[in-house]
Coordinates of C-alpha atoms in Angstrom, one line a residue:
M1 CA -57.4 0.4 -78.6
G2 CA -59.5 -1.3 -75.9
I3 CA -58.5 -2.0 -72.3
Q4 CA -57.1 -5.5 -71.8
P5 CA -58.8 -7.5 -69.1
R6 CA -56.6 -8.3 -66.0
A7 CA -55.3 -11.8 -65.5
P8 CA -56.9 -13.7 -62.5
Y9 CA -53.7 -13.6 -60.4
E10 CA -53.4 -9.8 -60.8
K11 CA -56.9 -9.3 -59.4
L12 CA -56.0 -11.4 -56.3
V13 CA -52.8 -9.4 -55.7
S14 CA -54.7 -6.1 -56.0
H15 CA -57.4 -7.3 -53.6
F16 CA -54.8 -8.5 -51.0
V17 CA -52.9 -5.2 -51.1
S18 CA -56.0 -3.1 -50.6
V19 CA -57.2 -5.2 -47.6
S20 CA -53.7 -5.1 -46.0
I21 CA -53.4 -1.3 -46.2
S22 CA -56.8 -0.7 -44.8
S23 CA -56.2 -3.2 -41.9
S24 CA -52.8 -1.6 -41.0
F25 CA -54.3 1.8 -41.1
R26 CA -57.1 0.8 -38.6
I27 CA -54.5 -0.8 -36.3
L28 CA -52.3 2.3 -36.2
L29 CA -55.3 4.5 -35.6
L30 CA -56.4 2.4 -32.7
L31 CA -52.9 2.3 -31.1
S32 CA -52.6 6.1 -31.4
L33 CA -56.0 6.6 -29.7
N34 CA -55.0 4.2 -27.0
K35 CA -51.8 6.1 -26.3
L36 CA -53.6 9.4 -26.2
V37 CA -56.0 8.0 -23.6
K38 CA -53.5 6.3 -21.4
M39 CA -50.5 8.6 -21.6
E40 CA -48.9 9.4 -18.2
T41 CA -46.1 11.7 -17.2
F42 CA -43.4 11.1 -14.5
V43 CA -40.6 13.3 -13.1
I44 CA -37.4 11.5 -12.1
D45 CA -33.9 12.5 -11.3
V46 CA -31.1 10.6 -13.1
A47 CA -27.5 10.7 -12.0
P48 CA -25.1 11.8 -14.8
P49 CA -23.9 8.8 -16.9
L50 CA -20.4 10.2 -17.2
P51 CA -18.0 11.5 -14.5
R52 CA -17.9 15.3 -14.2
V53 CA -14.8 17.0 -12.7
N54 CA -14.0 20.3 -11.1
L55 CA -17.6 21.0 -10.2
T56 CA -18.6 23.7 -7.7
A57 CA -21.3 23.0 -5.3
T58 CA -22.6 24.3 -1.9
L59 CA -22.9 22.2 1.2
D60 CA -26.7 22.2 0.8
E61 CA -26.5 21.0 -2.7
L62 CA -24.1 18.2 -1.7
Q63 CA -26.5 17.0 1.1
T64 CA -29.8 17.4 -0.8
S65 CA -28.5 16.0 -4.2
S66 CA -25.7 13.7 -3.2
Q67 CA -26.4 11.3 -6.1
L68 CA -25.3 14.0 -8.5
Y69 CA -21.8 14.4 -6.8
F70 CA -21.0 11.1 -5.1
P71 CA -20.8 7.9 -7.1
G72 CA -23.4 5.4 -5.7
S73 CA -21.1 2.5 -6.3
D74 CA -18.4 4.0 -4.1
I75 CA -20.8 4.6 -1.3
V76 CA -22.1 1.0 -1.4
W77 CA -18.5 -0.4 -1.5
M78 CA -17.4 1.7 1.5
L79 CA -20.5 0.7 3.5
M80 CA -19.7 -3.0 2.8
S81 CA -16.0 -2.5 3.7
S82 CA -17.0 -0.8 7.0
A83 CA -19.1 -3.9 7.8
F84 CA -16.2 -6.2 6.9
V85 CA -13.8 -4.3 9.2
L86 CA -16.3 -4.5 12.1
M87 CA -16.6 -8.2 11.5
M88 CA -12.9 -8.5 12.3
V89 CA -13.5 -7.6 15.9
P90 CA -15.5 -10.7 16.8
A91 CA -13.0 -12.6 14.7
M92 CA -10.3 -11.4 17.1
C93 CA -12.4 -12.5 20.0
L94 CA -12.3 -16.1 18.6
F95 CA -8.7 -15.9 17.6
Y96 CA -7.4 -14.5 20.9
S97 CA -9.6 -16.8 23.1
G98 CA -8.6 -19.9 21.1
A99 CA -4.9 -19.0 21.1
S100 CA -4.7 -18.3 24.8
N101 CA -4.8 -20.6 27.8
R102 CA -7.9 -21.6 29.6
R103 CA -7.5 -19.1 32.4
S104 CA -7.4 -16.1 30.0
S105 CA -9.8 -17.4 27.4
L106 CA -13.0 -15.8 28.8
A107 CA -11.5 -12.4 29.2
L108 CA -10.0 -12.4 25.7
F109 CA -13.3 -13.7 24.3
R110 CA -15.4 -10.8 25.5
L111 CA -13.0 -7.9 25.9
P112 CA -12.2 -7.1 22.2
L113 CA -15.9 -6.5 21.5
I114 CA -16.4 -4.3 24.6
T115 CA -13.3 -2.3 23.7
A116 CA -14.4 -1.8 20.2
A117 CA -17.7 -0.4 21.4
L118 CA -16.0 1.9 23.8
I119 CA -13.6 3.3 21.2
G120 CA -16.5 3.5 18.7
F121 CA -18.4 5.8 21.1
Q122 CA -15.2 7.8 21.8
W123 CA -14.7 8.2 18.1
Y124 CA -18.2 9.6 17.7
L125 CA -17.6 12.1 20.6
W126 CA -14.1 13.4 19.8
G127 CA -11.9 10.9 18.2
Y128 CA -12.8 11.7 14.6
S129 CA -12.5 15.4 15.3
L130 CA -9.0 15.1 16.7
A131 CA -7.7 12.7 14.0
F132 CA -9.3 13.7 10.7
T133 CA -10.6 17.3 10.8
P134 CA -10.8 19.6 9.0
A135 CA -12.0 17.4 6.1
V136 CA -11.2 20.0 3.3
P137 CA -7.5 21.2 3.1
P138 CA -6.8 24.9 3.0
P139 CA -4.6 26.4 0.1
S140 CA -1.5 26.1 2.3
P141 CA -1.8 23.2 4.7
G142 CA 0.6 22.9 7.6
V143 CA 1.5 20.1 9.9
T144 CA -0.6 19.4 13.0
W145 CA -0.8 16.5 15.5
Y146 CA -4.5 17.0 16.3
G147 CA -7.5 18.4 14.5
G148 CA -9.3 21.4 15.9
D149 CA -12.6 21.5 13.9
S150 CA -15.4 21.6 16.4
R151 CA -17.9 20.6 13.7
G152 CA -16.6 17.0 14.0
L153 CA -17.5 16.8 17.7
A154 CA -20.3 14.3 18.1
L155 CA -20.6 14.5 14.3
H156 CA -23.1 17.3 14.7
D157 CA -22.0 18.9 11.4
S158 CA -20.1 16.2 9.4
T159 CA -22.4 14.9 6.8
G160 CA -21.8 15.8 3.1
R161 CA -18.5 17.6 2.8
P162 CA -16.3 15.9 0.1
T163 CA -13.6 13.8 1.7
G164 CA -10.8 11.9 0.0
P165 CA -7.6 12.5 -2.0
D166 CA -6.7 15.9 -3.3
V167 CA -7.7 15.0 -6.8
G168 CA -10.3 12.5 -8.0
F169 CA -13.6 11.3 -6.7
K170 CA -14.7 12.0 -3.2
I171 CA -17.0 10.3 -0.7
P172 CA -19.2 12.0 1.9
E173 CA -17.5 13.0 5.2
L174 CA -20.0 11.0 7.2
L175 CA -19.1 7.8 5.3
Y176 CA -15.4 8.5 5.7
Q177 CA -15.9 9.0 9.4
F178 CA -17.8 5.7 9.7
Y179 CA -15.1 3.7 7.9
E180 CA -12.2 5.2 9.8
G181 CA -14.1 4.6 13.1
M182 CA -14.0 0.9 12.4
F183 CA -10.2 1.1 12.1
A184 CA -9.9 2.8 15.5
S185 CA -12.1 0.1 17.1
F186 CA -10.2 -2.8 15.5
T187 CA -6.8 -1.3 16.5
A188 CA -7.9 -1.0 20.1
S189 CA -9.2 -4.6 20.0
L190 CA -5.8 -5.8 19.0
V191 CA -4.3 -4.2 22.1
C192 CA -6.5 -6.5 24.2
G193 CA -3.8 -9.2 23.7
G194 CA -2.0 -7.5 26.6
V195 CA -4.7 -8.5 29.1
I196 CA -3.6 -12.1 29.2
R197 CA -1.9 -11.1 32.5
D198 CA -5.3 -10.8 34.2
V199 CA -5.7 -7.0 34.1
P200 CA -9.1 -6.0 35.5
V201 CA -11.5 -5.0 32.8
G202 CA -12.2 -1.6 34.2
R203 CA -8.6 -0.6 34.4
F204 CA -8.0 -1.8 30.9
L205 CA -10.9 0.3 29.5
V206 CA -9.6 3.4 31.2
F207 CA -6.1 2.7 29.8
I208 CA -7.4 2.1 26.2
T209 CA -9.4 5.3 26.3
F210 CA -6.2 7.3 27.0
W211 CA -4.2 5.1 24.6
S212 CA -6.6 5.8 21.7
L213 CA -6.5 9.5 22.5
L214 CA -2.7 9.9 22.8
V215 CA -1.4 7.2 20.5
Y216 CA -3.8 6.1 17.8
N217 CA -5.3 9.5 17.0
P218 CA -2.0 11.2 16.4
V219 CA -0.4 8.3 14.4
A220 CA -3.5 7.9 12.3
R221 CA -3.4 11.6 11.5
W222 CA 0.2 11.7 10.5
S223 CA -0.3 8.6 8.3
W224 CA -3.5 9.5 6.4
H225 CA -4.6 13.1 6.9
W226 CA -3.3 15.8 4.7
A227 CA -2.0 17.7 7.7
G228 CA 0.2 14.7 8.9
W229 CA 3.9 15.0 8.7
S230 CA 4.3 11.5 7.3
N231 CA 1.6 12.0 4.7
Q232 CA 3.1 15.2 3.4
R233 CA 6.5 13.4 3.0
G234 CA 4.9 10.8 0.7
V235 CA 5.1 7.8 3.0
M236 CA 3.1 4.9 1.7
D237 CA 0.9 3.3 4.3
F238 CA -2.2 2.1 2.4
A239 CA -4.3 0.6 5.2
G240 CA -2.4 0.8 8.5
G241 CA 1.0 -0.8 8.7
T242 CA 2.1 1.8 11.2
A243 CA -1.2 3.3 12.4
V244 CA -2.8 -0.1 13.1
H245 CA -0.3 -3.0 13.4
I246 CA 2.9 -1.4 14.6
T247 CA 1.1 0.7 17.2
S248 CA -1.0 -2.2 18.6
G249 CA 1.8 -4.7 18.7
T250 CA 4.2 -2.2 20.3
A251 CA 1.5 -1.3 22.9
V252 CA 1.3 -5.0 23.9
L253 CA 5.1 -5.0 24.2
A254 CA 5.0 -1.9 26.5
F255 CA 2.3 -3.7 28.5
Y256 CA 4.6 -6.7 29.0
V257 CA 7.6 -4.5 30.0
F258 CA 5.4 -2.6 32.5
Y259 CA 4.2 -5.9 33.9
E260 CA 7.7 -7.3 34.3
I261 CA 9.0 -4.2 36.0
D262 CA 5.9 -4.0 38.2
M263 CA 6.3 -7.6 39.3
K264 CA 10.1 -8.0 39.5
G265 CA 11.7 -4.6 39.6
F266 CA 13.6 -2.7 37.0
K267 CA 17.1 -4.0 37.9
H268 CA 16.1 -7.6 37.7
C269 CA 14.4 -7.1 34.3
W270 CA 17.3 -5.1 32.9
T271 CA 20.0 -7.7 33.8
G272 CA 17.7 -10.6 32.8
F273 CA 17.1 -9.1 29.4
W274 CA 20.8 -8.8 28.5
R275 CA 21.6 -12.2 30.0
I276 CA 19.0 -13.9 27.7
F277 CA 20.0 -11.7 24.8
F278 CA 23.7 -12.6 24.9
R279 CA 23.0 -16.2 25.7
R280 CA 21.1 -16.5 22.4
L281 CA 23.9 -14.9 20.5
K282 CA 26.5 -17.4 21.6
K283 CA 25.9 -19.7 18.7
P284 CA 24.5 -18.8 15.3
F285 CA 21.4 -21.1 15.5
V286 CA 20.8 -20.5 19.1
G287 CA 21.0 -16.7 18.3
L288 CA 18.1 -17.3 16.0
G289 CA 16.2 -19.2 18.6
L290 CA 16.3 -22.4 16.4
G291 CA 18.7 -24.5 18.5
T292 CA 16.2 -25.4 21.2
H293 CA 14.8 -28.8 21.8
N294 CA 11.7 -30.0 20.0
S295 CA 8.6 -30.3 22.0
G296 CA 8.1 -33.9 20.9
P297 CA 4.8 -35.7 21.0
P298 CA 1.6 -34.2 22.5
R299 CA 1.6 -33.9 26.2
P300 CA -0.9 -35.9 28.2
I301 CA -3.7 -34.1 30.0
I302 CA -4.0 -35.1 33.6
R303 CA -7.5 -35.5 34.7
P304 CA -8.7 -35.9 38.3
G305 CA -10.3 -39.3 38.9
G306 CA -8.4 -41.2 36.3
N307 CA -9.6 -42.8 33.1
D308 CA -8.8 -46.0 31.2
S309 CA -7.9 -44.1 28.0
E310 CA -5.2 -41.5 27.6
E311 CA -6.0 -38.0 26.3
F312 CA -3.6 -35.6 24.6
E313 CA -3.9 -31.9 24.0
L314 CA -3.3 -30.4 20.6
E315 CA 0.2 -29.4 19.6
P316 CA 1.3 -26.0 21.0
R317 CA 1.7 -23.0 18.7
S318 CA 5.5 -23.1 18.6
S319 CA 6.6 -26.7 18.5
S320 CA 10.2 -25.8 18.1
Q321 CA 10.4 -23.6 21.2
G322 CA 11.5 -26.4 23.4
P323 CA 9.8 -28.5 26.0
K324 CA 8.0 -26.7 28.7
E325 CA 8.4 -27.7 32.3
D326 CA 5.9 -30.2 33.7
S327 CA 3.0 -28.2 34.9
T328 CA 2.5 -30.6 37.8
Q329 CA 5.9 -29.6 39.1
S330 CA 6.4 -26.0 38.1
A331 CA 2.9 -24.7 38.7
P332 CA 2.1 -23.6 42.2
A333 CA 0.0 -26.0 44.2
D334 CA -3.7 -25.6 43.9
P335 CA -5.2 -25.1 47.3
E336 CA -8.3 -27.1 46.5
A337 CA -6.5 -29.9 44.8
G338 CA -3.7 -30.3 47.3
G339 CA -5.6 -29.5 50.5
I340 CA -3.6 -26.3 51.2
P341 CA -5.7 -23.6 52.9
P342 CA -6.1 -20.5 50.7
T343 CA -4.0 -17.5 51.6
E344 CA -3.4 -14.1 50.0
E345 CA -0.3 -15.4 48.3
Q346 CA -2.0 -18.6 47.1
P347 CA -5.8 -18.0 46.9
A348 CA -8.3 -20.6 46.2
R349 CA -9.7 -20.9 42.7
L350 CA -12.4 -22.9 41.1
G351 CA -10.6 -25.3 38.7
L352 CA -10.6 -28.8 37.4
G353 CA -7.5 -30.1 39.1
P354 CA -3.8 -30.1 38.1
E355 CA -4.5 -30.0 34.3
V356 CA -2.0 -28.7 31.8
D357 CA -3.0 -25.2 30.8
N358 CA -0.8 -24.3 27.9
P359 CA -2.0 -22.3 24.9
P360 CA -3.7 -22.8 22.5
H361 CA -6.8 -23.5 24.5
N362 CA -9.2 -24.0 21.5
V363 CA -7.7 -24.6 18.1
N364 CA -11.1 -24.6 16.4
N365 CA -11.9 -21.1 17.6
M366 CA -8.5 -20.0 16.4
I367 CA -9.1 -21.4 12.9
L368 CA -12.6 -19.9 12.7
G369 CA -11.2 -16.5 13.8
T370 CA -8.5 -16.7 11.2
A371 CA -11.1 -17.4 8.4
L372 CA -13.2 -14.5 9.5
L373 CA -10.2 -12.2 9.7
W374 CA -9.2 -13.3 6.2
I375 CA -12.7 -12.3 4.8
G376 CA -12.8 -9.0 6.8
W377 CA -9.4 -8.0 5.5
F378 CA -10.9 -7.5 2.0
G379 CA -12.8 -4.6 3.4
F380 CA -9.8 -3.5 5.5
N381 CA -7.5 -3.2 2.5
G382 CA -9.9 -3.0 -0.4
G383 CA -11.9 -0.2 1.3
S384 CA -8.8 1.9 1.7
A385 CA -9.0 2.8 -2.0
L386 CA -12.0 4.9 -0.9
G387 CA -14.1 3.7 -3.8
G388 CA -15.2 0.8 -6.0
N389 CA -12.4 1.0 -8.6
L390 CA -9.7 -1.2 -10.1
R391 CA -7.2 -0.2 -7.4
A392 CA -9.6 -1.7 -4.8
V393 CA -9.7 -4.9 -6.9
S394 CA -5.9 -5.0 -7.0
A395 CA -5.7 -4.5 -3.2
C396 CA -8.2 -7.4 -2.6
V397 CA -6.4 -9.8 -4.8
S398 CA -3.0 -8.9 -3.3
T399 CA -4.5 -9.4 0.2
H400 CA -5.7 -12.9 -0.7
V401 CA -2.4 -13.9 -2.4
A402 CA -0.3 -12.7 0.6
A403 CA -2.5 -14.6 3.1
C404 CA -2.2 -17.8 1.0
A405 CA 1.6 -17.4 0.7
G406 CA 2.0 -16.6 4.4
G407 CA 0.0 -19.6 5.6
T408 CA 1.7 -22.2 3.4
T409 CA 5.2 -20.8 3.9
S410 CA 4.8 -21.1 7.7
L411 CA 3.9 -24.8 7.3
F412 CA 6.8 -25.5 4.9
F413 CA 9.2 -23.5 7.1
F414 CA 8.1 -25.7 10.1
W415 CA 8.5 -28.9 8.1
I416 CA 11.9 -28.0 6.7
W417 CA 13.3 -26.9 10.0
N418 CA 12.1 -29.9 11.9
A419 CA 13.6 -32.2 9.2
L420 CA 17.0 -30.5 9.5
Y421 CA 16.7 -30.5 13.3
R422 CA 16.0 -34.3 13.4
A423 CA 18.8 -34.9 10.8
G424 CA 21.3 -33.4 13.2
A425 CA 20.2 -35.5 16.1
E426 CA 22.8 -37.6 17.9
P427 CA 22.3 -41.3 18.4
G428 CA 20.3 -42.0 21.5
D429 CA 18.9 -38.5 21.7
E430 CA 15.3 -39.6 21.9
E431 CA 14.0 -36.1 22.4
R432 CA 15.5 -34.8 19.2
E433 CA 14.5 -37.9 17.2
A434 CA 10.9 -37.6 18.4
P435 CA 8.6 -37.1 15.3
S436 CA 6.8 -33.8 15.1
S437 CA 3.5 -33.1 13.5
V438 CA 2.2 -30.1 11.7
S439 CA -0.1 -27.9 13.7
A440 CA -2.9 -25.8 12.2
T441 CA -1.9 -23.0 14.5
H442 CA 1.3 -22.5 12.4
F443 CA -0.9 -22.0 9.3
C444 CA -3.2 -19.6 11.2
D445 CA -0.2 -17.5 12.4
G446 CA 1.3 -17.5 8.9
A447 CA -1.9 -16.4 7.2
V448 CA -2.3 -13.5 9.7
I449 CA 1.3 -12.6 9.2
G450 CA 0.8 -12.4 5.5
L451 CA -2.3 -10.2 5.9
V452 CA -0.5 -7.9 8.2
A453 CA 2.5 -7.5 5.9
I454 CA 0.4 -6.7 2.8
T455 CA -1.7 -4.1 4.7
P456 CA 0.5 -1.0 4.1
A457 CA 1.3 -2.2 0.5
A458 CA -2.0 -3.5 -0.9
G459 CA -2.8 -0.4 -3.0
Y460 CA 0.8 0.4 -4.0
V461 CA 2.4 -2.9 -5.2
P462 CA 1.5 -5.1 -8.2
V463 CA -0.3 -8.4 -7.5
W464 CA 2.7 -10.5 -8.6
S465 CA 4.7 -9.2 -5.6
A466 CA 2.1 -10.1 -3.0
G467 CA 3.4 -13.6 -2.8
I468 CA 6.8 -12.2 -1.9
F469 CA 5.2 -10.3 1.0
G470 CA 3.7 -13.5 2.3
V471 CA 6.8 -15.6 2.0
V472 CA 9.3 -13.1 3.4
S473 CA 7.1 -11.9 6.3
A474 CA 6.3 -15.5 7.4
I475 CA 9.9 -16.5 7.6
I476 CA 11.1 -13.3 9.3
V477 CA 8.3 -13.2 11.8
S478 CA 8.7 -16.9 12.6
L479 CA 12.3 -16.2 13.4
L480 CA 11.3 -13.2 15.5
K481 CA 8.8 -15.3 17.4
H482 CA 11.6 -17.7 18.4
I483 CA 13.9 -14.8 19.4
T484 CA 11.3 -13.2 21.6
T485 CA 10.1 -16.5 23.2
G486 CA 12.8 -16.4 25.9
M487 CA 12.5 -12.6 26.4
L488 CA 8.7 -12.4 26.4
K489 CA 7.8 -15.6 28.3
D490 CA 4.4 -14.3 29.2
E491 CA 3.3 -13.3 25.7
P492 CA 2.0 -16.5 24.2
L493 CA -0.2 -14.7 21.6
Y494 CA 2.8 -13.2 19.9
V495 CA 1.0 -9.9 19.3
F496 CA 4.2 -8.0 19.1
S497 CA 6.0 -10.4 16.8
I498 CA 3.1 -10.9 14.4
H499 CA 1.6 -7.3 14.3
A500 CA 4.6 -5.1 15.0
G501 CA 7.1 -7.4 13.2
G502 CA 4.8 -8.0 10.3
G503 CA 3.9 -4.4 10.0
M504 CA 7.6 -3.4 9.9
V505 CA 8.3 -6.0 7.2
G506 CA 5.4 -4.8 5.2
M507 CA 6.4 -1.1 5.4
F508 CA 9.9 -1.9 4.2
L509 CA 8.8 -4.1 1.3
T510 CA 6.3 -1.4 0.2
G511 CA 9.2 0.9 -0.4
C512 CA 10.9 -1.8 -2.5
F513 CA 8.0 -2.8 -4.7
A514 CA 5.7 0.3 -5.0
D515 CA 4.6 0.8 -8.6
P516 CA 3.1 4.1 -9.8
A517 CA 1.1 2.2 -12.4
V518 CA -0.7 0.3 -9.6
V519 CA -1.3 3.5 -7.6
G520 CA -2.9 5.1 -10.7
L521 CA -5.5 2.3 -11.2
D522 CA -8.1 4.5 -9.6
G523 CA -7.5 7.1 -12.3
Y524 CA -6.0 9.9 -10.2
S525 CA -3.6 8.8 -7.4
T526 CA 0.1 9.3 -7.7
I527 CA 3.2 8.8 -5.6
P528 CA 6.4 10.9 -5.4
D529 CA 9.1 10.1 -8.0
R530 CA 11.9 8.7 -5.9
T531 CA 14.4 5.9 -6.1
V532 CA 13.9 2.7 -4.1
A533 CA 16.4 3.8 -1.6
G534 CA 14.6 7.1 -1.1
R535 CA 11.3 5.5 -0.6
L536 CA 12.7 2.9 1.8
R537 CA 14.3 5.7 3.9
Y538 CA 10.9 7.4 4.4
Q539 CA 9.2 4.1 5.0
M540 CA 11.7 3.2 7.8
L541 CA 11.4 6.7 9.3
D542 CA 7.6 6.3 9.6
A543 CA 7.8 2.8 11.0
F544 CA 10.4 3.4 13.6
A545 CA 8.7 6.7 14.6
G546 CA 5.5 4.8 15.2
L547 CA 7.3 2.1 17.2
F548 CA 9.2 4.4 19.5
Y549 CA 6.4 6.9 20.0
T550 CA 3.9 4.1 20.8
F551 CA 6.2 2.3 23.2
F552 CA 7.2 5.3 25.3
T553 CA 3.7 6.9 25.2
T554 CA 2.1 3.7 26.3
L555 CA 4.5 3.3 29.2
A556 CA 3.8 6.9 30.2
I557 CA 0.1 6.2 30.2
L558 CA 0.5 3.1 32.3
Y559 CA 2.7 4.7 34.9
G560 CA 0.5 7.8 34.9
L561 CA -2.6 5.7 35.7
Q562 CA -0.6 3.8 38.4
A563 CA 0.5 7.1 39.9
V564 CA -3.1 8.4 40.1
R565 CA -4.2 5.2 41.6
S566 CA -1.4 5.3 44.2
I567 CA -2.4 8.8 45.2
F568 CA -5.9 7.7 46.1
K569 CA -4.5 4.7 48.0
R570 CA -1.8 6.9 49.6
R571 CA 0.9 4.4 48.7
W572 CA 2.6 3.1 45.6
T573 CA 0.5 0.1 44.6
P574 CA 1.8 -2.5 42.1
V575 CA -1.0 -3.0 39.7
F576 CA -0.6 -6.6 38.7
R577 CA 0.4 -7.9 42.1
D578 CA -2.8 -6.5 43.5
A579 CA -4.8 -8.0 40.7
N580 CA -3.2 -11.4 41.3
R581 CA -3.9 -11.2 45.0
N582 CA -7.6 -10.6 44.3
R583 CA -7.7 -13.5 41.7
R584 CA -10.9 -13.1 39.9
W585 CA -10.9 -16.6 38.6
K586 CA -14.5 -17.4 39.2
L587 CA -14.8 -18.8 35.7
E588 CA -12.3 -20.5 33.5
A589 CA -12.7 -22.5 30.3
T590 CA -12.6 -26.2 30.2
P591 CA -10.3 -28.2 27.9
Q592 CA -11.6 -28.2 24.4
H593 CA -11.3 -30.6 21.5
A594 CA -8.8 -32.9 23.1
W595 CA -7.6 -36.0 21.2
R596 CA -8.4 -39.4 22.6
E597 CA -6.2 -42.3 21.8
T598 CA -8.3 -45.3 20.6
T599 CA -7.3 -48.9 20.0

């Protein structure tokens, strides 16, 4: 049987297949030769893709191959958080200078940054070594008030040791030192609110050096170090309710008490305190400080030389505190304005005439400072998780919610109270019937109060409870501000009420709302299994211990420095009276952002 001839289409298919195979073979051959000619070899180190636990490494291995043992994301987040906390220092410069009067504005604008630099240098020399060494706990840790590891002095041997919680991921010791140093600097800058009484800068820097050594370092150690008595008892202070806010606010209170005793004597201050206290408790509303007169409309600014239009300053920080005395009557006569020759009791000063000098001096600075504090607080609370994890995210969200709740609650509280106050006005009582306007300073105070209150709780409580922190703290601290207005007449910044009061509220609420599920969002942290009453008891113990220890230690430092100064002068010298006699008022701020009435 013969071979059948192929159909035409079969010939075409066979030819196409043979051509395709030969072309593909040639292309593959050329690619292979090209790879052989251009092949290069690289040696790289890649971090392990999955976490590894319970590793053993030497110090040299940790320092030379840190990427194998420390998560890079944690390092980046902690560096960013450190920068955020440092940004809070110039934010305090703006906030304090704007909230103060013109005479103190310049000192409060520059002093927080100078103080932060001084304490940062002290932290490098010995502060870290005393507060947070040794970094690695021994098998049986005890309780100590100061660290004794000389390797932390000047950070000469504090680079790669793993630092952090007992279990879980660690960060390098040098990074931990850097972050905690920002806390020390910021806490010291908060204490600058006490220099509104014209304390010479040099004396304050000497004082804050001893204060950081004797107050902040021990309290920070007992709050966050494994050798601290409070830390070993399971007290929950995530980012510094006691170590930062209660200590700084109480230090300003001690500063005020020292000032009053130095100027008026102990007997006068003691009797005056109880007289004011019992007078405020005579009636329920008066006892809360809410029965005082409303400040009414804005006060006119008196300008030398006159003007056709009338100018009004912005509303004061506490509109419901009651009317202040007319500055032209209550203030001492200005030697230059009134033609009185300068004396030691009434020195000459460079001013702008008999202008009203009531805080706040610059509301715009105060608002800008609040905004920067708000941003910086994300590093303050979020960085306290010591890593870029879900617990840090929860802390940041709680921080934002508490600030929003605190600011709005302060405004609504002010509105409601003034409405009730005007509703109870008697016919013909023009001062009570005077309309009151909302001030942005109330919002700024409320936002900061909410931030302070959530500080010890940010990493312990669920996000839904953060609003409660803002609302409750804003109301309680607002009432506390009214109570302390008559007792702390020369404390217009309300540092004690906002920071110490807000810190106390936050510590107590932390014991009520702490949730183990939130604590474990980082994957390893836990809290002791206690009832709410048991947690609250330890929270109160830590808060009151920080308050009383700070108050009496600060007074001891102030009187000790005064005693040393008196020894050199060979007589007991009142510090503030001498400072007022030498009146260093060569510069004072001018009125800022006044409102002009137009027709």
